[in-house]
PDB file of C-alpha atoms in Angstrom:
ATOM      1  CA  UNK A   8     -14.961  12.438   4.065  1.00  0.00           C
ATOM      2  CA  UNK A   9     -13.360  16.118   4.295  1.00  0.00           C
ATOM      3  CA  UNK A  10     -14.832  18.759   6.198  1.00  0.00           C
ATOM      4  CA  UNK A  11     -14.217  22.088   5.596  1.00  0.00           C
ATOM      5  CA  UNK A  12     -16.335  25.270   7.771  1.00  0.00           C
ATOM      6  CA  UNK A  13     -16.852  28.523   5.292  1.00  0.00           C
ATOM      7  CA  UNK A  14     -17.361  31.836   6.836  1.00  0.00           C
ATOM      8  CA  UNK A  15     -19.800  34.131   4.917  1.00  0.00           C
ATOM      9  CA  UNK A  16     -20.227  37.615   5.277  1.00  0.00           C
ATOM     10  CA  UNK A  17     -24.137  38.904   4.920  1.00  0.00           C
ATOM     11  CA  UNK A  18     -23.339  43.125   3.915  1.00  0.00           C
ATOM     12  CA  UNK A  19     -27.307  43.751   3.332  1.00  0.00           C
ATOM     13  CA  UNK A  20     -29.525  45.268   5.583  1.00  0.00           C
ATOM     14  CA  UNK A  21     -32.027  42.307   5.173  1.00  0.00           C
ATOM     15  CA  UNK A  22     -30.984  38.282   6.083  1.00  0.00           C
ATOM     16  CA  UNK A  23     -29.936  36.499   3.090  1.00  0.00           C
ATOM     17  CA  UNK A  24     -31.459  32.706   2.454  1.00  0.00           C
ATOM     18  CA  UNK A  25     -28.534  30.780   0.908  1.00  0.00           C
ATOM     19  CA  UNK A  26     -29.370  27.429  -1.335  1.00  0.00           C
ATOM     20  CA  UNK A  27     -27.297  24.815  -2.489  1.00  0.00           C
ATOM     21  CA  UNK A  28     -23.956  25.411  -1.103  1.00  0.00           C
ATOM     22  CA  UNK A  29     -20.811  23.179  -2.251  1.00  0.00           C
ATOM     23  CA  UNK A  30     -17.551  23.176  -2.439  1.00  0.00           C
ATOM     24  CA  UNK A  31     -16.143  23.795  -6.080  1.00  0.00           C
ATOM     25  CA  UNK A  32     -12.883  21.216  -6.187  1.00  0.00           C
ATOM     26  CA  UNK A  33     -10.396  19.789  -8.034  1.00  0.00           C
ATOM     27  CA  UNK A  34      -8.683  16.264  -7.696  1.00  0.00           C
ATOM     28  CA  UNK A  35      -5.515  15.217  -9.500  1.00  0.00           C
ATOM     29  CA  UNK A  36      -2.774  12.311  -9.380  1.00  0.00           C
ATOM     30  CA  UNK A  37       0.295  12.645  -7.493  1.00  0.00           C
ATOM     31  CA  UNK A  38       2.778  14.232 -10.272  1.00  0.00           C
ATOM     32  CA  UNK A  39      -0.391  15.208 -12.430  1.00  0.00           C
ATOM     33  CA  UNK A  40      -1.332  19.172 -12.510  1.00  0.00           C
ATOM     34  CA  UNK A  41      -4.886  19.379 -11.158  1.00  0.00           C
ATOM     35  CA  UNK A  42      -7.706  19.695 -14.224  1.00  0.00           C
ATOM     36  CA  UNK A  43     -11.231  20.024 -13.165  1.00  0.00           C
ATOM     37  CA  UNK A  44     -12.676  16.904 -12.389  1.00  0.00           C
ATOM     38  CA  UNK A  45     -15.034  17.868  -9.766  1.00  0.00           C
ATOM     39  CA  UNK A  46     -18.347  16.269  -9.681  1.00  0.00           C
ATOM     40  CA  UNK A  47     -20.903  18.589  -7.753  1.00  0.00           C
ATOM     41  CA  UNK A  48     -23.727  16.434  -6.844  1.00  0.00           C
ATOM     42  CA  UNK A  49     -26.636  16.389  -3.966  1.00  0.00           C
ATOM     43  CA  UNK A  50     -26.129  14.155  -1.184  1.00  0.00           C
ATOM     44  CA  UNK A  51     -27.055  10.352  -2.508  1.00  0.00           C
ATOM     45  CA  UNK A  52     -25.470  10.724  -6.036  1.00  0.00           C
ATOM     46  CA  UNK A  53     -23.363   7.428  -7.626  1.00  0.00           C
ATOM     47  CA  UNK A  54     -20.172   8.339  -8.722  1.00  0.00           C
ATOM     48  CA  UNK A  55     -18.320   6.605 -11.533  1.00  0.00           C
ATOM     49  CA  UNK A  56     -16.075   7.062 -14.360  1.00  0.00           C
ATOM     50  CA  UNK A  57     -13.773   9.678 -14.045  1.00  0.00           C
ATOM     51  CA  UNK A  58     -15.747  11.263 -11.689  1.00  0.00           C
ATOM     52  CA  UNK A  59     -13.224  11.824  -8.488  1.00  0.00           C
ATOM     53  CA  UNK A  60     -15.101  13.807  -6.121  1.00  0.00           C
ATOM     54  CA  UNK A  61     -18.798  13.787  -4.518  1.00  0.00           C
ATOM     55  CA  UNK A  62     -19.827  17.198  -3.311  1.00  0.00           C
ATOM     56  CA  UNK A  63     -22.635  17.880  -0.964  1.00  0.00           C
ATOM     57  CA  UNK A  64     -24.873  20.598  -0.764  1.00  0.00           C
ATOM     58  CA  UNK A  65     -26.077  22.099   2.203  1.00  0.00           C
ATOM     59  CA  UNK A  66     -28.066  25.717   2.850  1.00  0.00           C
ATOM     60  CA  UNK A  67     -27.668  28.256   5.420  1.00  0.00           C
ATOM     61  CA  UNK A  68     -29.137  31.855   6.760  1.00  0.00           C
ATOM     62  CA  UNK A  69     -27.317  34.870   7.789  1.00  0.00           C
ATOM     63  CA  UNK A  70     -28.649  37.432   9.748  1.00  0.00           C
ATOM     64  CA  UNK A  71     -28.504  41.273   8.076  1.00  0.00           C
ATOM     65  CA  UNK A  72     -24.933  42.866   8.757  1.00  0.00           C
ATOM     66  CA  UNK A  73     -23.721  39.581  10.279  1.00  0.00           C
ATOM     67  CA  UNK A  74     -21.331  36.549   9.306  1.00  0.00           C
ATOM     68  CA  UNK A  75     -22.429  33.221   9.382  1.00  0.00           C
ATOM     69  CA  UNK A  76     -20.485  29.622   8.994  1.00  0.00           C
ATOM     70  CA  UNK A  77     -21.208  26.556   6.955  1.00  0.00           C
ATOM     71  CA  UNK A  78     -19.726  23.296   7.557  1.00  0.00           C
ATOM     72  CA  UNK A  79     -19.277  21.922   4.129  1.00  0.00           C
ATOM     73  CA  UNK A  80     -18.358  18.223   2.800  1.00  0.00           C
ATOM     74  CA  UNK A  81     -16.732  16.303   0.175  1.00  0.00           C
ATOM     75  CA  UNK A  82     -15.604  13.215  -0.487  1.00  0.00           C
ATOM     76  CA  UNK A  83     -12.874  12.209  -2.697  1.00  0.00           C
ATOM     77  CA  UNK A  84     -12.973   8.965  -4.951  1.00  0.00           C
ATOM     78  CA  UNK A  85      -9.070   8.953  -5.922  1.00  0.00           C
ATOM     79  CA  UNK A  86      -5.818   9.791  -4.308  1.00  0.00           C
ATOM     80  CA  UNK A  87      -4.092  12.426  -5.408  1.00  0.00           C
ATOM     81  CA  UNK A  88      -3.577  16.070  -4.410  1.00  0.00           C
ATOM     82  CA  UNK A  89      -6.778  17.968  -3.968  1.00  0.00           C
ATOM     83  CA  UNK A  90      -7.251  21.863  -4.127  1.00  0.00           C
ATOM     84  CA  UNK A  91     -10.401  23.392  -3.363  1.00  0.00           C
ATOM     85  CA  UNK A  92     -10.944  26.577  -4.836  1.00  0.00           C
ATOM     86  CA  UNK A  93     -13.646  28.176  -3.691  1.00  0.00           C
ATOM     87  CA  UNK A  94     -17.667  27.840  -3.238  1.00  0.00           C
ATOM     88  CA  UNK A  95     -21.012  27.803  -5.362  1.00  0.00           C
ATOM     89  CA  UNK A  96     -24.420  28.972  -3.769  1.00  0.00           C
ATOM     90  CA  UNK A  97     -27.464  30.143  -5.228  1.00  0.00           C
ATOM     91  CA  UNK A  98     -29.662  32.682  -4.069  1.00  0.00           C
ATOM     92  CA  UNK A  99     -33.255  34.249  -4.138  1.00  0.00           C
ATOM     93  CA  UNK A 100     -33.736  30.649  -5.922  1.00  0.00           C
ATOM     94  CA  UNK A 101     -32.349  31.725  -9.113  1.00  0.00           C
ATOM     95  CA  UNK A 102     -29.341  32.940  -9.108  1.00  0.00           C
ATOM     96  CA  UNK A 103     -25.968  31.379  -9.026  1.00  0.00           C
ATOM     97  CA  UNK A 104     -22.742  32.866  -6.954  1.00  0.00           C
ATOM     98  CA  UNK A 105     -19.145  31.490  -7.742  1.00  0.00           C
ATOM     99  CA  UNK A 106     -16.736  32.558  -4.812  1.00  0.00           C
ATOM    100  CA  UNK A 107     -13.265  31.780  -6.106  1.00  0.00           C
ATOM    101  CA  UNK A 108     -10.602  31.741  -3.812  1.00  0.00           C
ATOM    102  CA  UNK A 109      -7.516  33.297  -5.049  1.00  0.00           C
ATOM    103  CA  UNK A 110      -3.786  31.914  -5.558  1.00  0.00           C
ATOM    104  CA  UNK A 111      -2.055  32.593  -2.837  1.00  0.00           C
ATOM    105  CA  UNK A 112       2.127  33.698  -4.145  1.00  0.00           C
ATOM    106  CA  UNK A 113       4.874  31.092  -3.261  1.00  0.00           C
ATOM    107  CA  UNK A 114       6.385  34.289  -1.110  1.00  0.00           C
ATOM    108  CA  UNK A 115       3.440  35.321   0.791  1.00  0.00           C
ATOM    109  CA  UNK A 116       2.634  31.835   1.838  1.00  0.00           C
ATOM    110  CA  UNK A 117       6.194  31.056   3.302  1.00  0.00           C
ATOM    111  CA  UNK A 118       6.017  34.515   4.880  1.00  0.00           C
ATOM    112  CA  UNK A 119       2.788  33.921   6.600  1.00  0.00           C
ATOM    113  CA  UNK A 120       4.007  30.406   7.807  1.00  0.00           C
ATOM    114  CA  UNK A 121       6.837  32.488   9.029  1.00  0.00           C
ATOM    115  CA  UNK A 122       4.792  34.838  10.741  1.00  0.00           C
ATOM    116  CA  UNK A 123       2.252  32.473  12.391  1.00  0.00           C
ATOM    117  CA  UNK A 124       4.332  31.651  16.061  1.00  0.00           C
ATOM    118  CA  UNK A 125       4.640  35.659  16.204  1.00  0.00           C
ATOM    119  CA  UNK A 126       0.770  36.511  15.311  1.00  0.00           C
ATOM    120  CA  UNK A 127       0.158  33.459  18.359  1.00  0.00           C
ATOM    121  CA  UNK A 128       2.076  34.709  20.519  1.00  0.00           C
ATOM    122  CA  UNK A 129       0.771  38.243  20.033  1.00  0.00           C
ATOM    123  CA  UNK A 130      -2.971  36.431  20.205  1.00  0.00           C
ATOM    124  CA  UNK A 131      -1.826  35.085  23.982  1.00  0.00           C
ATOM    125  CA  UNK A 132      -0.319  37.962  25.194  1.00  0.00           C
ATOM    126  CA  UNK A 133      -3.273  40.185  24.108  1.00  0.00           C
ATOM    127  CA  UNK A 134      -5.455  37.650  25.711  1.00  0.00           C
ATOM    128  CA  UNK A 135      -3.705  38.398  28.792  1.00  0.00           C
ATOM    129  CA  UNK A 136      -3.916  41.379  28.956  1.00  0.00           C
ATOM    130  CA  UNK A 137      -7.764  41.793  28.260  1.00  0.00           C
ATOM    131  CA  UNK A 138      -8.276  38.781  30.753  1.00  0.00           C
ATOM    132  CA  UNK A 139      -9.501  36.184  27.972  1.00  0.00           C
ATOM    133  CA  UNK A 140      -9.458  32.497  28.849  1.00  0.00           C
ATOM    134  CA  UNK A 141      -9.625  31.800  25.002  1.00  0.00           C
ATOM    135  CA  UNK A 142      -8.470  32.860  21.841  1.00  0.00           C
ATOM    136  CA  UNK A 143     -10.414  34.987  19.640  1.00  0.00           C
ATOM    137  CA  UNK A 144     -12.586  34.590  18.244  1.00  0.00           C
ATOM    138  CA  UNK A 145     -14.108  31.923  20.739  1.00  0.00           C
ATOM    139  CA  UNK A 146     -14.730  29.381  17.918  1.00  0.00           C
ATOM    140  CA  UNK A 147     -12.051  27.130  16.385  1.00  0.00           C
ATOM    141  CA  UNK A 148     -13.592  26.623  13.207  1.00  0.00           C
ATOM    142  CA  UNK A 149     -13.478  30.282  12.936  1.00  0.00           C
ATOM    143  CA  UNK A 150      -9.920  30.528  13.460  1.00  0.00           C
ATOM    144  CA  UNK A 151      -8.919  27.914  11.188  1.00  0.00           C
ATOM    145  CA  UNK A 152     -10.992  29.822   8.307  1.00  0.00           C
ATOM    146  CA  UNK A 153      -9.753  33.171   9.307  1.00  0.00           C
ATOM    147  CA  UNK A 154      -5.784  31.604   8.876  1.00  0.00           C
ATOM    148  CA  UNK A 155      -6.728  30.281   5.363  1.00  0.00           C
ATOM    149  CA  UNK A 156      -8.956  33.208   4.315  1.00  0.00           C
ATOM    150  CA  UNK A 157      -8.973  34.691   0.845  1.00  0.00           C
ATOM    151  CA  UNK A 158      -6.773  31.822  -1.051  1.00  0.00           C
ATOM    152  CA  UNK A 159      -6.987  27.870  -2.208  1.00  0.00           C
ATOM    153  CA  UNK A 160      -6.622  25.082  -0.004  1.00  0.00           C
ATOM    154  CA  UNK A 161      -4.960  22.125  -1.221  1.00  0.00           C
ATOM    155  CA  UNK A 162      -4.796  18.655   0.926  1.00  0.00           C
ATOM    156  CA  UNK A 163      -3.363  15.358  -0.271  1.00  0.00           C
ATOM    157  CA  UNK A 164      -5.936  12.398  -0.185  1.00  0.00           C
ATOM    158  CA  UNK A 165      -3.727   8.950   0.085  1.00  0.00           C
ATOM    159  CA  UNK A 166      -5.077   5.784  -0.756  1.00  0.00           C
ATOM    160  CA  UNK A 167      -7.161   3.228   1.482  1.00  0.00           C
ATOM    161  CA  UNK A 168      -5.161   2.515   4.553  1.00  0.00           C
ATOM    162  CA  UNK A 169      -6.411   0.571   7.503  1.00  0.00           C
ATOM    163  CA  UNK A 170      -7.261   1.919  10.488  1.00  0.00           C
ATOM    164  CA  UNK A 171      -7.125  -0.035  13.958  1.00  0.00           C
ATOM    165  CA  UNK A 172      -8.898   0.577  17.127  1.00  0.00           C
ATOM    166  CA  UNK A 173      -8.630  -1.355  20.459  1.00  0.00           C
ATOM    167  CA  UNK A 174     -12.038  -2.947  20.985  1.00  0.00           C
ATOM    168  CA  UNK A 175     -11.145  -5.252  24.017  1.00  0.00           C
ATOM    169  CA  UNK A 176      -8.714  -5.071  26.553  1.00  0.00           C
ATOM    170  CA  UNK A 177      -7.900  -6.672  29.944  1.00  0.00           C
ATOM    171  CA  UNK A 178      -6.468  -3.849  31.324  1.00  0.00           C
ATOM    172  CA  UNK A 179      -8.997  -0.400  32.028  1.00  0.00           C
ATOM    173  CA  UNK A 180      -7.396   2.362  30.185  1.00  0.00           C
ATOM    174  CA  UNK A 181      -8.162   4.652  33.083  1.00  0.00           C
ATOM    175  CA  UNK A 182      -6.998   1.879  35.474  1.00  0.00           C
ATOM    176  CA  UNK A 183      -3.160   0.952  36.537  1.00  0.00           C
ATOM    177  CA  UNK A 184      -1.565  -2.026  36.640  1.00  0.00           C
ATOM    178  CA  UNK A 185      -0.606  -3.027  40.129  1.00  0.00           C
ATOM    179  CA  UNK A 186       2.761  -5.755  40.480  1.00  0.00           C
ATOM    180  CA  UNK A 187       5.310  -6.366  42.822  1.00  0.00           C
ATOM    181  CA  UNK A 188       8.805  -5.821  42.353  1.00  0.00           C
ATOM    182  CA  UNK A 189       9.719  -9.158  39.759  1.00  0.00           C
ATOM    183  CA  UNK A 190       6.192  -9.900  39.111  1.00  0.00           C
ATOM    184  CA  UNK A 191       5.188 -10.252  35.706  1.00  0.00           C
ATOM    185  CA  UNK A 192       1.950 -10.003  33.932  1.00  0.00           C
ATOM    186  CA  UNK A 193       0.262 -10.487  30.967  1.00  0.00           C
ATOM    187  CA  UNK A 194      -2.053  -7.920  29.055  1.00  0.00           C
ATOM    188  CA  UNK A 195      -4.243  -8.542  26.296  1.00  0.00           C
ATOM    189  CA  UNK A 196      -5.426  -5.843  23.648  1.00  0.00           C
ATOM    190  CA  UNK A 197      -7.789  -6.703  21.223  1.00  0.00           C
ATOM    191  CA  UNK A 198      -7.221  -4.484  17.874  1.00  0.00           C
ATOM    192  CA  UNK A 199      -9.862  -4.627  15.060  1.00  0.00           C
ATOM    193  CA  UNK A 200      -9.415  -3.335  12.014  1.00  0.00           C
ATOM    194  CA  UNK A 201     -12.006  -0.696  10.805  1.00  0.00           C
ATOM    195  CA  UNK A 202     -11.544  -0.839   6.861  1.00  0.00           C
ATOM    196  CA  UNK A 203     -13.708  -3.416   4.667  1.00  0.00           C
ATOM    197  CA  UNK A 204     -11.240  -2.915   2.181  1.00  0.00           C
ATOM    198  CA  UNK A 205      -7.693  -3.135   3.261  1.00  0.00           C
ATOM    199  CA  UNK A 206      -5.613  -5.738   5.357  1.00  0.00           C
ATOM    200  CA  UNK A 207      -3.236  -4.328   8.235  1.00  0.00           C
ATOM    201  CA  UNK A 208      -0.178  -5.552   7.343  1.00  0.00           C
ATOM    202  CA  UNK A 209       3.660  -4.960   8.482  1.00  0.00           C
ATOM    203  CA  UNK A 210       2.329  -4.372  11.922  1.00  0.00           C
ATOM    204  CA  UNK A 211       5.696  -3.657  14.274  1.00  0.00           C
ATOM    205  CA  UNK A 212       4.586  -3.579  17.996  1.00  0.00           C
ATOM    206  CA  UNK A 213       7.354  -0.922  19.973  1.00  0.00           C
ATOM    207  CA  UNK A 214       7.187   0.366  23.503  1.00  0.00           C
ATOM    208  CA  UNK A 215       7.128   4.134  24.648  1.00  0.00           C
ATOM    209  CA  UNK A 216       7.708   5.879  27.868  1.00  0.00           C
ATOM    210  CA  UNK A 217       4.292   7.888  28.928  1.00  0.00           C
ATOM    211  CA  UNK A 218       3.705  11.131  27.670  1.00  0.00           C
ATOM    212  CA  UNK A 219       3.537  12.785  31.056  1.00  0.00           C
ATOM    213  CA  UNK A 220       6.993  11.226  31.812  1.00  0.00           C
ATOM    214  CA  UNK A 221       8.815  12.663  29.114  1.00  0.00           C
ATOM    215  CA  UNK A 222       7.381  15.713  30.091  1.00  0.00           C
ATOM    216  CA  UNK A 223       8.710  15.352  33.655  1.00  0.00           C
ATOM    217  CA  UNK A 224      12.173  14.363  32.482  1.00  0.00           C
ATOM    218  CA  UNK A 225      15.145  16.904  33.278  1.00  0.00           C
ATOM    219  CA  UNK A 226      17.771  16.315  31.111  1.00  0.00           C
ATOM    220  CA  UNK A 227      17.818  13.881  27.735  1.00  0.00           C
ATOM    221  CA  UNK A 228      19.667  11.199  29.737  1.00  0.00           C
ATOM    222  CA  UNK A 229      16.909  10.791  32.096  1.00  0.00           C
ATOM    223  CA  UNK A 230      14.594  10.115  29.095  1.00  0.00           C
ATOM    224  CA  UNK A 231      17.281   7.672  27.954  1.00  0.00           C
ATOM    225  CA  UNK A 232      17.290   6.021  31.003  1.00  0.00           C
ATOM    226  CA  UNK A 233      13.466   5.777  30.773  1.00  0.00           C
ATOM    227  CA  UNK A 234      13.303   4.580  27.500  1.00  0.00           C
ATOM    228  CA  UNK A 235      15.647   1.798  28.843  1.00  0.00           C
ATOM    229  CA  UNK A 236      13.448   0.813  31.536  1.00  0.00           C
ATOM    230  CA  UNK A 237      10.650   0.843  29.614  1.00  0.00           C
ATOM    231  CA  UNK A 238      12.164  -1.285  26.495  1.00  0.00           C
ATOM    232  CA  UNK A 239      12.705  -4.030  29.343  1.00  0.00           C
ATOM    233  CA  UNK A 240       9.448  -4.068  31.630  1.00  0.00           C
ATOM    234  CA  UNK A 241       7.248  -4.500  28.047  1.00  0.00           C
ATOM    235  CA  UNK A 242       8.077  -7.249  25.565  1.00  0.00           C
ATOM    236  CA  UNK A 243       5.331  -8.487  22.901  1.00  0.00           C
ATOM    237  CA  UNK A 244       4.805 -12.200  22.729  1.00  0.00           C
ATOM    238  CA  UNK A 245       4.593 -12.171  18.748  1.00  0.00           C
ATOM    239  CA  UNK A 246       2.304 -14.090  17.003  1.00  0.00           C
ATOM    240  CA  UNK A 247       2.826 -16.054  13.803  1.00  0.00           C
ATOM    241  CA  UNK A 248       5.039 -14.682  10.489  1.00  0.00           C
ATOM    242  CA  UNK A 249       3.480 -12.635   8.355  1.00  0.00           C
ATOM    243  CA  UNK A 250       0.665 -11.671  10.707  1.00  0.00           C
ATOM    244  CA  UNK A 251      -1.844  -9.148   9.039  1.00  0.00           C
ATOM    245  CA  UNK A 252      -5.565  -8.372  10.043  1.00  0.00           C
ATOM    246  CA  UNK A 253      -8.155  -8.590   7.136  1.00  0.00           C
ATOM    247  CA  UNK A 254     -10.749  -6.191   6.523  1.00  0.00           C
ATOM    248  CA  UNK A 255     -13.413  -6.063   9.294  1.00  0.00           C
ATOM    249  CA  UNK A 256     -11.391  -8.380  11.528  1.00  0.00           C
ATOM    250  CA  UNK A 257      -9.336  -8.481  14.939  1.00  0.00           C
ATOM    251  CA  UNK A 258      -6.623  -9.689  16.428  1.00  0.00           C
ATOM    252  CA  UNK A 259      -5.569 -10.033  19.896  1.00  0.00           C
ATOM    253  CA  UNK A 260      -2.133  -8.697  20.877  1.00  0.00           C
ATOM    254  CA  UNK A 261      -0.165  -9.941  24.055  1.00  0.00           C
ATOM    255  CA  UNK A 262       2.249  -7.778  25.764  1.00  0.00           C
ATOM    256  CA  UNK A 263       4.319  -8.812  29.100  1.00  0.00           C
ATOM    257  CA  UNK A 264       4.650  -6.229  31.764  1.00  0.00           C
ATOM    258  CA  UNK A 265       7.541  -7.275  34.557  1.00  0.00           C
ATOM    259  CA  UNK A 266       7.787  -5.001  37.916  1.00  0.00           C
ATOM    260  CA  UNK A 267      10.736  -3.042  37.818  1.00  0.00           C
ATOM    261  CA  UNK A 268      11.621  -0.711  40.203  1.00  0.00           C
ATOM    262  CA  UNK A 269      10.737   2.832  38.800  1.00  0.00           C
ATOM    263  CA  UNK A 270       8.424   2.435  36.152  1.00  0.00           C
ATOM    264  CA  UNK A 271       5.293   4.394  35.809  1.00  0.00           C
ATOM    265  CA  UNK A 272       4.188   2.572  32.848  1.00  0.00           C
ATOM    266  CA  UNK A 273       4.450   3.096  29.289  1.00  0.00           C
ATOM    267  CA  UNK A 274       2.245   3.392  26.091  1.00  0.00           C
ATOM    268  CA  UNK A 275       1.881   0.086  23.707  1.00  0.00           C
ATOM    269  CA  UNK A 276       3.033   1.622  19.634  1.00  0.00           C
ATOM    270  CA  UNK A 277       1.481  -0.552  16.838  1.00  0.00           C
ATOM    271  CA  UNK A 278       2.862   0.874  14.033  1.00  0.00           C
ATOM    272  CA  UNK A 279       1.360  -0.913  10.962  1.00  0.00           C
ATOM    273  CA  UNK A 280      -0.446  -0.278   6.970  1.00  0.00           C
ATOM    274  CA  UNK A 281      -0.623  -1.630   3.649  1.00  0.00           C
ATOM    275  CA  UNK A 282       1.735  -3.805   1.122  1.00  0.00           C
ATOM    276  CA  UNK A 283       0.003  -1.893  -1.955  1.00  0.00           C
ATOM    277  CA  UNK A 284       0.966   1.432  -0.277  1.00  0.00           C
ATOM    278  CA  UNK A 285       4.383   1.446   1.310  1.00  0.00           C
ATOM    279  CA  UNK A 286       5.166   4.588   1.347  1.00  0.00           C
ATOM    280  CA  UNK A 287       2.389   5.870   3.863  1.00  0.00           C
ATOM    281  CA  UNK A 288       1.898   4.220   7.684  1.00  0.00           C
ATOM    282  CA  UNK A 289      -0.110   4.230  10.781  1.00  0.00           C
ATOM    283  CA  UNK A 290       0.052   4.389  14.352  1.00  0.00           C
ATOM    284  CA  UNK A 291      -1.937   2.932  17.325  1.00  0.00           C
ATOM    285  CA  UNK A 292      -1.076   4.006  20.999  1.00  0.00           C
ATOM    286  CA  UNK A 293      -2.638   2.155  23.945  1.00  0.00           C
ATOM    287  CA  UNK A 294      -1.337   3.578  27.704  1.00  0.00           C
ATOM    288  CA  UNK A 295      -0.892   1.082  30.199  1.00  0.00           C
ATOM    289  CA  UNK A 296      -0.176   2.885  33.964  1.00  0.00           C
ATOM    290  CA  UNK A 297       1.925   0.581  36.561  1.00  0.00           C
ATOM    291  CA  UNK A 298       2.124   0.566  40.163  1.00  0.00           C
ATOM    292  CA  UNK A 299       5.189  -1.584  41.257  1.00  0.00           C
ATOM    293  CA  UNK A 300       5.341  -2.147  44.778  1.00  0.00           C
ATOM    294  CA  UNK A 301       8.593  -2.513  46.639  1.00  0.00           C
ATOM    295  CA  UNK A 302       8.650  -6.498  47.591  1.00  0.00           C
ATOM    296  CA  UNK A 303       9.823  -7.068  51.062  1.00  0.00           C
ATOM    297  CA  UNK A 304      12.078  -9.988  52.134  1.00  0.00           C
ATOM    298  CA  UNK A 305      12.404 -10.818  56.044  1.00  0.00           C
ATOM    299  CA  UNK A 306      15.827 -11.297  56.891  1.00  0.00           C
ATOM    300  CA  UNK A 307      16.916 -13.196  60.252  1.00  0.00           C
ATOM    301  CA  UNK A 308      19.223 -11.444  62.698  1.00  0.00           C
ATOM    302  CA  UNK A 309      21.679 -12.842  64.987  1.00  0.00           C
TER     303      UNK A 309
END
């Protein structure tokens, strides 16, 4: 599913009952130019044939004088590049309203992508000085409509992909991983695989310093020098050639963690998707936090 939120403007002294809102889109192949092939249907409709998109209509009310958001769903049946240009609504029950969004120049867009760290950092600093704590206006969803106001929105749909999620794991998130200095230890993350359609396949299991500790590094050869230690505290124990993870099933992953002086921890990177789409991937991060404590030998004096 795609969400998009509409902002509507009510200029009438009186509040304005809005019916059977939808998005009006368009869905074409990659390479294709996009033809209308929008299907604009009420929650519940089967789709088939040529059909490539289910719309579905919501309603709405907006106060006299005021502006008023709708959060607004489709969902596309094919890849390809989709372009929504505008939305439908009827109102007083009988009659129909088309608001087409218009096509925005080549020129103006790159300008305005251009333009967009300035017109933030002009937001922030006139935050500051009015003594804001947010942006405004206070809503995201508003913002996001306000930056694409007035012209069509296009978004590429890609094909089925899997998607994993840890479901199990012996090791708290929230909690860290406590080992003396040489100790070793074994972690076990159980992944699942959310799609009932496609397998997780070409799954490559990397290691990554934390976040936080990137941020904390000075100079690039103190990352290096994490990204060393890191790469030799975590090794996966692979499993068997091949390995992929059906639809609807899991896997359990094992990853060594051995003390070494320094490390903080580091975040487990599946990176994995599908044979029948190569050119598109996914990611999984799972943090692990470690607590290495110094290990001390007694030594004998004479």
């Amino acid at each position: 599913d795609v969400y998009f939120v509409a902002t509507l403007s009510n200029p009438f002294p009186f509040g304005l009952q809005l019916n059977e809102v939808a998005i009006i889109a368009t869905i074409a192949p990659p390479g294709d130019a996009a033809e209308d092939s929008t299907s604009e249907c009420s929650p519940g409709t089967h789709i088939d044939g040529d059909n490539k998109v289910v719309v579905e209509q919501t309603q709405c009310f907006i106060p006299a004088g005021a502006q008023g958001q709708v959060l607004l769903k489709i969902t596309p049946k094919a890849s390809g590049q989709l372009m929504v240009k505008g939305i439908r609504l009827s109102l007083f029950q009988h009659l129909s309203v088309l608001c087409i969004l218009a096509q925005e120049q080549e020129s103006d867009a790159k300008q305005r992508i251009r333009e967009r760290p300035l017109k933030q950092r002009l937001e922030i600093e006139r935050n500051s000085l009015l003594g804001l704590d947010k942006p405004l206006p206070g809503s995201p969803s508003a913002r996001l409509s306000t930056m694409n106001a007035g012209y069509l929105l296009s978004t590429t749909v890609v094909p089925p992909l899997p998607r994993l999620s840890v479901i199990e794991s012996s090791q708290a998130r929230e909690e860290s991983l406590s080992l003396y200095e040489g100790e070793s230890r074994i972690i076990k993350l159980v992944v699942a695989n959310g799609s009932s359609i496609v397998a997780a396949e070409r799954l490559l299991v990397a290691f990554e310093p934390l976040s936080d500790d990137r941020r904390s590094a000075d100079d690039p050869k103190a990352d290096l020098r994490m990204c060393d230690l890191v790469d030799s505290a975590f090794s996966y124990l692979y499993g068997p050639d091949g390995l992929n993870i059906g639809p609807q099933k899991s896997y359990s992953l094992q990853v060594r963690v051995a003390g070494l002086a320094g490390l903080k921890g580091g975040e487990v990177v599946v990176r994995y998707g599908s044979s029948t789409v190569p050119e598109w991937s996914r990611e999984l991060r799972w943090p692990v936090s470690v607590s290495v404590a110094r290990l001390i030998v007694p030594s004998a004096h004479q």
